[in-house]
């Protein structure tokens, strides 16, 4: 029995020591955990946004009124909505809901995963305003102490008031007043049941349940909140049904006109916090690449635009946006021709279907009833891929997509985070024809891959994020190759041609390398969208003009959007002092091509070594895909057989219509005993042999010559000067038999 007593004493001693150790640890880690009343009120000073120079951005303009809303001015159904969804026993517990804790522990153990939390509104308020993001025992103990202090210091209504005035509702809305104004254009006191359910549902994940970003999820979440309210006796069935039937808000209120840089920044903030399970509260510091002077230039350049507008400046190396304006946020629009380089030309180059020199027949086409036309309704015959893209011709783009395959082109877009729905996979995609389209931000991101040697990376607004002095997020530029660096350079070089002599000519006076693609979307009634997206070795700049309600505009992509880009890039040039040229990869080479085969037979051949300059032209090729065939037009001249006949008793030799004028010609006459050179000189249409004798049979050979390089002579049929009989069987080798 002694050993049992010893064991019990040991257990008792161990328990006592453990309890003392835990109590001591609790007091040590929580000794500086003090409830700070000023942190329970979220003010402007709690959110600092820093520009690229480390300066706090003043007068952001996105923040709504920071005045708190007293609990007395918040409708009871609004309070009930939050209590039902966040903490239904809020008024019964002392800061910790033991029933909810035990239930969460049981369910998590049963699921072998952490799926349920048990935080009360009081705990959430403390976590949002006083604690770091780390999930440790130390933080949990501090939370325990501070929550108890909160409950001792304030009444339940006061705690609920502070909670509702500090939580984040997405879209830069901190607190119920800014959320109410942003989503519904009213003060919290005027919120109805449906609106209250929407706001209560947002708290769990503002990014996922925003009515403007994910209306279907928002609708489902609203129904969940209303169902909880009905189950807990706060509303009856009729009230629930009526609230469910009320529509969601379609767009932010008119007070939220600027949906540009800071609107998109806070959208990204919501995405970051949702993905990383972060809480927004306490002191928030957001670090960016925002350039205030560039933003001012962008605003001035677009000040006179009366339609809706969007414009971005993306740092091509950091992957962060330096400036942005937008009246439509990240709304999706049909992309028009700006999709052509990404969907058609770069993929076709990558798949070795084309080179910049590839001739494409621009003609009227019909693909099973689909009959695309060029912008001006004209057709140009055979045209190079370079010129077709630079001039943004539609028929060549559709033809190339047909050869490439719509699915293959869509796969390339997917790698650039431009997702195409299956029902949109048709040849009309080559011209930007689809149901929803893409946002200008995503198109700008995609074009950055051409700047970065074919590597696509995520782009964003937030460089890093601190909450309560703890770094919780840093932008990670994850690159992956979509195109080879050779394809990226060749596409860029073609888009430089669009600047020099194509649709983006408004940029051609800029004193540095710049590539640009324009796009216009419209119908016979007028245009709805106008784009221009340009990039240098430093930045990607983009402009969209149109109207959210699709009212017509008078602009085209090559007009006002290009003019705005000209101003912005000129300003950037002044900032940099110099913008380097695009660096040509070693595998991209300039090749001399033969003009004659290119324009006569529409085939690509290397130029003859002996070809004069005016019979050559140069084009860029991926070194691995240089044409194999070489022209011998000048080193081994050849012609089609001339014709020979008797006219007025004289032998007349006529060259074929397309016989090269650059050649010289040698004509030799054969009779029974001799051969005589009767002509050696320049090109002729007809040659008359005045020295031919009557009553004789002759055979003539015609040999083309270029710079002493004689080709194979062509032997003409024998001809008689007395009977005008022409024997088609006689040849140079057997003339003596006749």
XYZ file of C-alpha atoms in Angstrom:
738
model
C 0.000 0.000 0.000
C 2.984 2.308 0.534
C 3.771 2.480 -3.143
C 0.163 3.505 -3.828
C 0.462 6.347 -1.313
C 3.767 7.405 -2.844
C 2.221 7.356 -6.310
C -0.723 9.460 -5.152
C 1.618 11.928 -3.449
C 3.694 12.095 -6.634
C 0.607 12.713 -8.771
C -0.615 15.343 -6.333
C 2.777 17.035 -6.246
C 3.113 16.894 -10.021
C -0.369 18.377 -10.434
C 0.368 21.144 -7.949
C 3.657 21.984 -9.641
C 1.987 21.925 -13.060
C -0.813 24.191 -11.887
C 1.679 26.582 -10.338
C 3.748 26.519 -13.510
C 0.701 27.226 -15.646
C -0.444 30.004 -13.342
C 3.049 31.447 -13.351
C 3.254 31.177 -17.145
C -0.152 32.859 -17.417
C 0.952 35.822 -15.279
C 4.277 36.108 -17.129
C 2.856 36.130 -20.661
C -0.106 38.338 -19.761
C 1.603 40.836 -17.438
C 1.719 43.517 -20.151
C -1.676 42.610 -21.633
C -3.627 45.732 -20.731
C -6.963 46.781 -22.156
C -6.350 49.982 -24.130
C -9.574 51.896 -24.587
C -8.249 53.968 -27.493
C -7.760 50.797 -29.541
C -11.456 49.998 -29.280
C -12.246 52.966 -31.521
C -11.064 52.653 -35.115
C -9.971 56.023 -36.489
C -8.173 57.297 -39.550
C -4.852 57.025 -37.715
C -5.322 53.257 -37.361
C -4.949 52.656 -41.106
C -1.780 53.947 -42.777
C -1.055 53.480 -46.458
C 2.523 54.159 -47.568
C 3.611 55.145 -51.072
C 6.751 53.924 -52.851
C 8.819 56.565 -51.073
C 7.746 55.451 -47.603
C 5.478 58.463 -47.072
C 1.992 58.127 -45.601
C -0.588 58.827 -48.298
C -2.803 61.689 -47.192
C -6.393 62.369 -48.239
C -6.890 58.919 -49.712
C -10.516 59.721 -50.402
C -11.667 56.107 -50.205
C -12.365 56.235 -46.465
C -15.911 56.980 -45.452
C -16.865 59.079 -42.457
C -15.083 57.677 -39.400
C -17.764 58.768 -36.965
C -18.960 55.943 -34.760
C -22.613 55.047 -34.700
C -24.147 54.879 -31.207
C -25.845 51.584 -30.419
C -29.147 53.468 -29.943
C -29.088 54.439 -33.641
C -28.679 50.882 -34.840
C -32.006 49.102 -35.521
C -32.812 46.122 -33.337
C -33.127 43.798 -36.336
C -29.604 44.824 -37.384
C -28.200 43.984 -33.943
C -30.134 40.713 -33.943
C -28.712 39.746 -37.333
C -25.118 40.089 -36.097
C -25.859 38.333 -32.804
C -27.527 35.378 -34.555
C -24.704 34.785 -36.989
C -21.745 35.638 -34.738
C -22.717 34.958 -31.097
C -26.294 33.942 -30.344
C -25.733 33.758 -26.543
C -23.987 37.133 -26.470
C -26.218 38.573 -23.734
C -26.045 35.405 -21.584
C -22.285 34.652 -21.286
C -19.478 36.573 -19.598
C -17.276 36.786 -22.654
C -16.831 33.042 -23.258
C -19.537 30.697 -24.522
C -18.763 27.385 -22.783
C -21.493 25.483 -24.643
C -20.133 26.672 -27.973
C -16.550 25.858 -26.927
C -17.386 22.259 -25.953
C -19.461 21.773 -29.094
C -16.630 23.095 -31.290
C -14.064 20.852 -29.550
C -16.319 17.808 -30.033
C -17.016 18.546 -33.721
C -13.371 19.269 -34.496
C -12.251 16.068 -32.771
C -14.891 14.103 -34.629
C -13.788 15.581 -37.969
C -10.061 15.256 -37.123
C -9.685 18.861 -38.304
C -10.145 22.421 -37.031
C -13.396 23.361 -38.740
C -15.310 25.291 -36.091
C -14.359 28.235 -33.929
C -16.042 29.386 -30.760
C -15.072 33.040 -30.524
C -17.663 35.354 -29.033
C -18.224 38.953 -30.138
C -16.209 40.067 -27.105
C -13.287 37.827 -28.095
C -13.467 38.991 -31.709
C -13.332 42.627 -30.619
C -10.209 41.937 -28.553
C -8.547 39.908 -31.328
C -9.309 42.576 -33.920
C -7.991 45.473 -31.866
C -5.353 44.193 -29.418
C -3.710 40.962 -30.587
C -1.361 39.697 -33.258
C -2.268 37.148 -35.950
C -0.207 34.295 -34.474
C -2.050 31.213 -33.245
C -0.233 30.347 -30.031
C -1.030 29.513 -26.424
C 0.509 32.839 -25.405
C -1.872 34.789 -27.612
C -4.857 32.750 -26.397
C -4.011 33.491 -22.763
C -3.681 37.186 -23.495
C -7.023 37.048 -25.306
C -8.574 35.414 -22.239
C -7.291 38.110 -19.893
C -8.255 41.025 -22.142
C -11.720 39.617 -22.860
C -12.414 39.355 -19.118
C -11.205 42.920 -18.670
C -13.441 44.065 -21.513
C -16.484 42.403 -19.993
C -15.765 44.005 -16.609
C -15.242 47.467 -18.086
C -18.180 47.706 -20.496
C -21.807 46.699 -20.780
C -22.942 44.271 -23.443
C -24.447 47.055 -25.538
C -21.220 49.040 -25.314
C -19.214 45.988 -26.433
C -21.587 45.367 -29.337
C -21.380 49.040 -30.328
C -17.554 48.964 -30.386
C -17.596 45.708 -32.319
C -19.941 47.034 -35.008
C -17.900 50.225 -35.349
C -14.537 48.460 -35.881
C -15.148 45.292 -37.927
C -14.185 45.156 -41.614
C -16.939 44.836 -44.214
C -14.785 44.754 -47.348
C -14.274 47.404 -50.053
C -12.336 49.606 -47.560
C -15.329 49.786 -45.221
C -14.353 49.678 -41.548
C -17.325 49.967 -39.234
C -21.038 49.736 -39.839
C -21.465 53.370 -40.854
C -19.015 53.271 -43.756
C -20.429 49.889 -44.829
C -24.008 51.136 -44.723
C -23.096 54.209 -46.758
C -21.028 52.273 -49.298
C -23.392 49.360 -49.938
C -26.762 51.066 -49.530
C -26.233 54.850 -49.507
C -27.848 55.317 -46.096
C -27.012 55.630 -42.412
C -27.206 52.507 -40.202
C -30.404 53.810 -38.602
C -32.191 53.349 -41.936
C -31.090 49.755 -42.586
C -33.914 47.327 -43.282
C -33.951 43.603 -42.452
C -32.571 42.414 -45.820
C -29.729 44.953 -45.743
C -28.899 44.044 -42.154
C -28.669 40.354 -43.092
C -26.307 41.205 -45.974
C -23.973 43.179 -43.687
C -24.026 40.504 -40.995
C -23.199 37.876 -43.595
C -20.256 39.858 -44.941
C -18.225 39.723 -41.730
C -17.213 36.068 -42.116
C -15.492 36.732 -45.468
C -16.072 40.137 -47.106
C -14.237 39.087 -50.252
C -16.384 35.994 -50.821
C -19.755 37.460 -49.880
C -19.606 40.912 -51.482
C -22.793 41.576 -53.486
C -20.665 43.373 -56.094
C -18.086 40.609 -56.530
C -20.008 37.397 -55.750
C -23.749 38.134 -55.832
C -24.797 34.463 -55.805
C -22.715 33.704 -52.715
C -24.018 36.886 -51.101
C -27.612 35.831 -51.761
C -26.985 32.393 -50.244
C -25.280 33.922 -47.212
C -28.146 36.382 -46.726
C -30.631 33.486 -46.670
C -28.484 31.711 -44.077
C -28.508 34.749 -41.770
C -32.266 35.220 -42.159
C -32.799 31.515 -41.459
C -30.814 31.796 -38.229
C -32.862 34.833 -37.198
C -36.095 32.934 -37.851
C -34.885 29.837 -35.968
C -33.958 31.967 -32.967
C -37.337 33.710 -32.910
C -36.169 37.176 -33.954
C -38.334 37.266 -37.108
C -41.351 35.339 -38.324
C -41.676 33.373 -41.546
C -43.323 36.198 -43.487
C -40.549 38.633 -42.557
C -37.956 36.057 -43.611
C -39.602 35.475 -47.002
C -40.063 39.200 -47.694
C -36.422 39.917 -46.850
C -35.237 37.051 -49.045
C -37.214 38.467 -51.970
C -35.525 41.865 -51.758
C -32.825 42.357 -54.393
C -29.140 42.805 -53.699
C -27.477 46.167 -54.344
C -26.055 46.199 -57.890
C -23.281 48.741 -57.496
C -21.816 51.042 -54.844
C -23.640 54.260 -54.123
C -22.931 57.455 -56.064
C -20.773 58.730 -53.212
C -18.251 56.021 -54.085
C -17.354 57.466 -57.510
C -13.614 56.739 -57.376
C -13.229 53.016 -57.863
C -9.577 53.331 -58.764
C -6.303 52.693 -56.954
C -7.467 52.579 -53.341
C -10.739 50.834 -54.095
C -8.810 48.054 -55.850
C -6.164 48.078 -53.128
C -8.784 47.319 -50.486
C -10.342 44.663 -52.725
C -6.926 43.018 -52.779
C -6.627 43.472 -49.030
C -9.851 41.486 -48.631
C -8.486 38.725 -50.866
C -5.217 38.569 -48.909
C -6.903 38.429 -45.506
C -9.406 35.837 -46.707
C -6.733 33.589 -48.239
C -4.408 33.885 -45.224
C -7.185 33.816 -42.578
C -6.066 37.179 -41.221
C -8.135 39.523 -39.068
C -8.240 43.195 -39.907
C -8.130 45.350 -36.827
C -5.807 47.346 -34.597
C -3.077 49.322 -36.351
C -2.960 48.435 -40.038
C -0.014 49.465 -42.218
C -0.185 48.898 -45.970
C 2.957 49.370 -48.074
C 2.611 50.000 -51.815
C 4.420 51.130 -54.971
C 1.958 54.027 -55.329
C 3.528 57.033 -57.080
C 1.572 60.187 -56.100
C 3.032 62.354 -58.884
C 2.300 59.719 -61.513
C -1.231 59.346 -60.151
C -1.687 63.103 -60.525
C -0.485 62.922 -64.145
C -2.900 60.082 -64.846
C -5.785 62.049 -63.379
C -4.886 65.152 -65.384
C -4.525 63.176 -68.623
C -8.026 61.730 -68.212
C -9.736 64.746 -66.637
C -11.624 65.730 -69.789
C -13.021 62.246 -70.428
C -16.793 62.345 -69.997
C -17.384 58.602 -70.339
C -16.382 55.896 -67.893
C -12.652 55.198 -67.887
C -9.913 53.003 -66.486
C -6.149 53.407 -66.688
C -3.288 51.491 -65.070
C 0.467 51.898 -64.736
C 2.170 48.647 -63.733
C 5.831 48.412 -62.775
C 6.926 45.612 -65.081
C 9.683 44.389 -62.772
C 8.172 44.526 -59.290
C 4.728 43.423 -60.500
C 3.058 46.186 -58.486
C 0.784 48.954 -59.709
C 2.134 52.487 -59.394
C -0.992 54.392 -60.386
C -4.571 53.711 -61.393
C -7.850 55.446 -62.030
C -11.181 53.765 -62.662
C -14.848 54.577 -62.560
C -15.860 50.922 -63.000
C -13.419 49.144 -60.682
C -12.503 45.727 -62.054
C -15.589 45.277 -64.198
C -15.199 42.874 -67.112
C -15.513 44.217 -70.649
C -15.187 42.650 -74.101
C -11.494 42.963 -75.031
C -11.755 43.542 -78.780
C -8.488 43.345 -80.693
C -6.220 43.692 -77.655
C -6.733 39.944 -77.238
C -5.094 39.133 -80.605
C -1.423 39.087 -79.507
C -2.194 36.957 -76.428
C -4.671 34.519 -77.969
C -3.484 34.252 -81.575
C -0.126 35.702 -82.613
C 2.132 34.865 -79.653
C 0.735 31.292 -79.414
C 1.108 30.840 -83.199
C 4.724 32.018 -82.970
C 5.322 29.718 -80.003
C 3.861 26.746 -81.881
C 5.993 27.589 -84.962
C 2.903 28.088 -87.127
C 4.092 31.501 -88.245
C 6.966 33.918 -88.290
C 6.509 37.688 -88.540
C 7.015 37.283 -92.319
C 4.374 34.597 -92.873
C 2.045 35.676 -95.717
C -1.666 35.397 -94.903
C -4.416 35.883 -97.478
C -6.746 38.634 -96.298
C -9.955 37.779 -98.119
C -13.644 37.339 -97.586
C -14.276 34.150 -95.594
C -17.193 32.100 -94.337
C -16.763 29.567 -91.536
C -20.087 27.789 -91.263
C -22.026 31.028 -91.355
C -19.490 33.061 -89.381
C -18.340 35.828 -91.742
C -15.951 38.219 -89.990
C -14.947 41.459 -91.668
C -12.112 43.925 -91.265
C -12.799 47.188 -89.463
C -13.088 49.196 -92.688
C -14.663 46.397 -94.734
C -11.643 46.210 -97.080
C -9.482 43.229 -97.984
C -5.760 43.415 -98.710
C -4.825 40.152 -100.396
C -1.630 38.532 -99.166
C -0.195 40.359 -96.176
C 2.515 39.471 -93.653
C 1.659 38.424 -90.107
C 3.587 41.485 -88.932
C 1.487 43.891 -90.958
C -1.745 42.050 -90.182
C -1.246 42.485 -86.420
C 0.219 46.000 -86.669
C -2.859 47.113 -88.634
C -5.152 44.914 -86.513
C -6.788 43.198 -89.478
C -9.532 40.781 -88.450
C -9.507 38.140 -91.199
C -5.850 37.088 -90.691
C -6.437 36.775 -86.927
C -9.459 34.512 -87.457
C -7.562 32.417 -90.015
C -4.611 31.979 -87.656
C -6.869 30.976 -84.762
C -8.527 28.431 -87.033
C -5.091 26.957 -87.816
C -3.889 27.137 -84.212
C -7.101 25.761 -82.755
C -9.482 27.682 -80.512
C -8.853 25.354 -77.581
C -5.083 25.743 -77.886
C -5.390 29.540 -77.977
C -7.715 29.435 -74.947
C -5.167 27.329 -73.064
C -2.554 30.050 -73.571
C -5.010 32.647 -72.255
C -5.665 30.452 -69.228
C -1.942 30.436 -68.432
C -2.157 34.231 -68.397
C -5.071 34.076 -65.903
C -7.558 35.057 -68.618
C -10.098 32.264 -68.327
C -12.332 31.517 -71.312
C -15.673 29.797 -70.749
C -16.312 26.715 -72.859
C -19.312 28.328 -74.552
C -17.030 31.185 -75.685
C -14.607 28.880 -77.513
C -15.297 29.836 -81.119
C -13.461 31.618 -83.926
C -15.156 34.862 -82.841
C -12.791 34.765 -79.863
C -10.007 35.996 -82.183
C -11.775 39.364 -82.311
C -12.623 39.436 -78.590
C -16.084 37.969 -79.044
C -17.237 36.411 -75.755
C -19.962 36.695 -73.150
C -18.262 38.516 -70.270
C -14.734 39.566 -71.237
C -11.853 40.547 -68.941
C -10.974 43.380 -66.596
C -8.367 45.904 -67.719
C -6.258 44.981 -64.687
C -6.073 41.348 -65.797
C -5.274 42.324 -69.395
C -2.503 44.593 -68.116
C -1.123 41.707 -66.051
C -1.133 39.468 -69.120
C 0.726 41.985 -71.307
C 3.430 42.207 -68.636
C 4.459 38.667 -69.663
C 5.670 40.053 -73.015
C 7.810 42.603 -71.171
C 9.232 39.862 -68.933
C 10.562 37.493 -71.617
C 7.338 35.483 -71.796
C 7.069 34.864 -68.042
C 3.696 35.528 -66.448
C 3.478 36.533 -62.806
C 0.792 37.637 -60.404
C 0.517 41.414 -60.072
C -0.986 43.497 -57.315
C -1.245 46.690 -55.290
C 0.050 45.663 -51.861
C 3.773 45.180 -51.379
C 3.507 44.201 -47.722
C 1.075 44.370 -44.827
C 1.605 44.870 -41.102
C -1.028 44.470 -38.404
C -0.057 45.747 -34.962
C 3.598 46.046 -36.079
C 3.776 42.389 -37.159
C 4.543 41.647 -40.830
C 1.736 39.335 -41.920
C 2.047 39.521 -45.719
C 4.683 40.221 -48.342
C 4.040 40.242 -52.092
C 5.565 37.188 -53.743
C 6.053 37.535 -57.488
C 5.663 33.977 -58.719
C 6.811 33.680 -62.325
C 6.084 30.899 -64.786
C 6.954 30.684 -68.447
C 4.028 30.975 -70.869
C 5.980 31.965 -73.972
C 9.649 31.599 -74.818
C 11.758 34.744 -74.660
C 12.085 34.509 -78.460
C 8.308 34.529 -78.915
C 7.937 37.412 -76.460
C 10.532 39.461 -78.340
C 9.085 38.726 -81.798
C 5.581 39.668 -80.612
C 6.984 42.825 -79.048
C 8.791 43.737 -82.246
C 5.558 43.375 -84.229
C 3.777 45.617 -81.717
C 6.565 48.152 -82.154
C 5.548 48.162 -85.833
C 1.984 48.943 -84.697
C 3.466 52.093 -83.142
C 5.588 53.028 -86.153
C 3.027 52.485 -88.900
C -0.038 50.734 -87.492
C -3.007 51.545 -85.299
C -0.921 53.048 -82.458
C 0.831 55.747 -84.499
C 0.089 58.422 -81.878
C 2.989 56.950 -79.879
C 5.573 56.931 -82.664
C 7.213 60.237 -81.699
C 8.215 58.933 -78.274
C 12.039 58.745 -78.191
C 12.310 55.183 -76.867
C 11.227 51.628 -77.615
C 7.524 51.103 -76.968
C 5.130 48.373 -78.094
C 1.372 48.875 -78.215
C -1.866 47.149 -79.194
C -5.153 48.951 -79.665
C -8.664 47.580 -79.686
C -12.167 48.805 -80.434
C -15.458 47.060 -79.691
C -18.614 48.149 -81.439
C -21.481 47.483 -83.788
C -22.894 49.194 -86.836
C -24.526 51.663 -84.412
C -21.211 52.770 -82.879
C -18.451 51.822 -80.454
C -18.823 50.672 -76.857
C -15.189 50.095 -75.808
C -11.835 51.594 -76.812
C -8.498 50.198 -75.594
C -4.789 50.847 -75.834
C -2.216 48.773 -73.951
C 1.475 49.676 -74.268
C 4.682 48.571 -72.634
C 8.352 49.483 -72.486
C 11.233 47.710 -70.780
C 10.046 49.366 -67.544
C 6.258 49.586 -67.343
C 2.935 48.462 -68.761
C 0.411 51.258 -69.300
C -3.191 50.717 -70.295
C -6.330 52.741 -70.982
C -9.979 51.768 -71.485
C -12.824 54.114 -72.377
C -16.503 53.222 -72.524
C -19.666 53.310 -70.453
C -20.796 50.886 -67.780
C -24.271 50.900 -69.331
C -22.852 50.336 -72.851
C -23.859 53.713 -74.222
C -21.969 54.504 -77.429
C -18.724 56.458 -77.503
C -17.009 58.183 -80.415
C -13.495 56.930 -79.581
C -11.432 54.151 -81.113
C -8.429 52.508 -79.504
C -6.014 54.368 -81.752
C -7.542 57.731 -80.784
C -7.962 59.106 -77.276
C -6.626 56.004 -75.434
C -3.369 56.234 -77.413
C -3.205 59.976 -76.808
C -3.458 59.373 -73.048
C -0.748 56.714 -73.197
C 1.476 59.121 -75.122
C 1.224 61.665 -72.296
C 1.805 59.133 -69.532
C 4.776 57.458 -71.204
C 6.312 60.828 -71.992
C 6.043 61.664 -68.295
C 7.597 58.305 -67.332
C 10.471 58.973 -69.734
C 11.106 62.221 -67.893
C 11.099 60.349 -64.577
C 13.590 57.725 -65.752
C 15.780 59.998 -67.865
C 16.225 57.073 -70.217
C 14.284 53.934 -71.110
C 16.441 51.097 -72.511
C 15.523 49.311 -75.724
C 14.096 45.802 -75.685
C 16.915 43.283 -75.454
C 16.971 40.910 -78.452
C 17.627 37.276 -77.429
C 20.624 35.596 -79.067
C 18.294 33.073 -80.710
C 16.441 35.818 -82.590
C 18.240 36.722 -85.805
C 17.638 39.021 -88.733
C 17.348 37.062 -91.971
C 17.545 38.271 -95.585
C 14.607 36.993 -97.634
C 13.878 36.792 -101.339
C 11.307 39.330 -102.543
C 10.506 37.577 -105.814
C 9.301 34.298 -104.320
C 7.583 36.188 -101.489
C 5.474 38.421 -103.720
C 5.089 36.147 -106.760
C 4.407 32.776 -105.165
C 3.835 33.863 -101.513
C 6.521 31.543 -100.224
C 9.359 32.367 -97.841
C 12.879 31.686 -99.154
C 16.274 32.926 -98.087
C 17.637 35.491 -100.493
C 20.154 34.519 -103.152
C 23.718 35.550 -102.240
C 23.920 37.336 -105.590
C 20.606 39.165 -105.237
C 20.731 42.968 -105.512
C 19.548 44.973 -102.508
C 16.193 45.869 -104.027
C 15.343 42.167 -104.403
C 15.883 41.416 -100.721
C 14.091 42.299 -97.499
C 14.872 41.416 -93.905
C 12.731 39.931 -91.156
C 13.285 38.518 -87.681
C 13.173 34.784 -87.016
C 13.651 32.429 -84.154
C 17.012 30.890 -85.048
C 15.520 27.419 -84.723
C 12.894 28.196 -87.355
C 14.855 29.869 -90.162
C 13.521 28.896 -93.643
C 15.413 25.946 -95.142
C 14.987 26.803 -98.824
C 17.237 29.342 -100.492
C 16.463 31.191 -103.686
C 18.794 30.701 -106.679
C 17.047 33.285 -108.800
C 20.253 35.231 -109.407
C 22.966 32.574 -109.090
C 21.133 30.126 -111.353
C 18.834 32.175 -113.592
C 15.881 30.402 -115.179
C 12.942 31.375 -117.335
C 9.829 29.877 -118.810
C 10.214 28.874 -122.501
C 9.807 31.815 -124.880
C 7.695 31.395 -128.025
C 9.095 31.423 -131.609
C 7.206 32.043 -134.852
C 7.477 33.563 -138.320
C 6.059 36.993 -138.870
C 6.352 38.648 -142.283
C 9.021 36.143 -143.256
C 11.170 36.870 -140.172
C 11.822 34.809 -137.042
C 10.320 36.464 -133.950
C 11.145 35.289 -130.406
C 8.836 36.500 -127.601
C 9.682 36.257 -123.900
C 7.005 35.161 -121.452
C 5.193 38.040 -119.763
C 6.750 37.387 -116.341
C 10.314 36.897 -117.528
C 12.576 38.819 -115.141
C 13.647 42.210 -116.428
C 16.759 42.113 -114.247
C 18.283 39.340 -116.371
C 20.318 39.710 -119.537
C 19.528 37.315 -122.365
C 21.721 35.451 -124.877
C 20.105 34.037 -128.047
C 22.051 31.499 -130.129
C 20.858 30.345 -133.567
C 21.703 26.859 -134.870
C 21.531 25.640 -138.504
C 22.927 22.554 -140.216
C 26.518 23.647 -139.982
C 26.960 26.587 -137.648
C 25.725 28.284 -134.503
C 25.632 32.039 -134.165
C 24.991 34.364 -131.226
C 22.358 36.660 -132.622
C 21.580 38.638 -129.435
C 23.155 39.329 -126.027
C 21.735 42.125 -123.962
C 18.960 43.413 -121.760
C 15.462 42.145 -121.335
C 13.181 42.456 -124.360
C 9.597 41.735 -125.139
C 10.210 40.537 -128.730
C 13.370 39.836 -130.687
C 13.342 39.809 -134.492
C 16.205 37.871 -136.157
C 16.755 40.034 -139.227
C 19.829 37.973 -140.260
C 17.908 34.695 -140.698
C 18.056 33.481 -144.321
C 15.053 32.384 -146.382
C 14.330 28.700 -146.961
C 16.302 27.597 -143.880
C 15.512 25.555 -140.778
C 16.763 26.958 -137.468
C 16.812 26.126 -133.796
C 17.214 28.879 -131.212
C 18.353 28.685 -127.581
C 17.626 31.468 -125.094
C 19.851 31.640 -121.995
C 19.169 33.991 -119.013
C 22.240 35.624 -117.444
C 22.777 37.633 -114.274
C 26.183 39.147 -113.509
C 27.983 36.517 -115.582
C 25.973 33.738 -113.922
C 24.439 31.918 -116.869
C 21.417 29.762 -116.291
C 20.250 26.754 -118.246
C 19.453 27.673 -121.829
C 15.964 27.009 -123.118
C 15.856 25.325 -126.556
C 12.965 26.488 -128.695
C 11.167 24.316 -131.262
C 12.736 24.267 -134.760
C 11.354 26.738 -137.231
C 11.533 27.002 -141.036
C 11.758 30.337 -142.786
C 10.146 29.052 -146.010
C 7.136 27.002 -144.940
C 6.577 28.525 -141.505
C 6.484 24.917 -140.370
C 7.444 24.455 -136.765
C 8.507 20.976 -135.727
C 7.791 20.512 -132.023
C 9.878 17.355 -131.953
C 13.186 18.971 -132.946
C 15.615 19.702 -130.166
C 19.012 21.223 -129.919
C 20.634 17.788 -129.751
C 18.947 16.332 -132.890
C 18.434 19.262 -135.219
C 20.703 17.658 -137.849
C 18.199 14.875 -138.494
C 15.816 17.261 -140.235
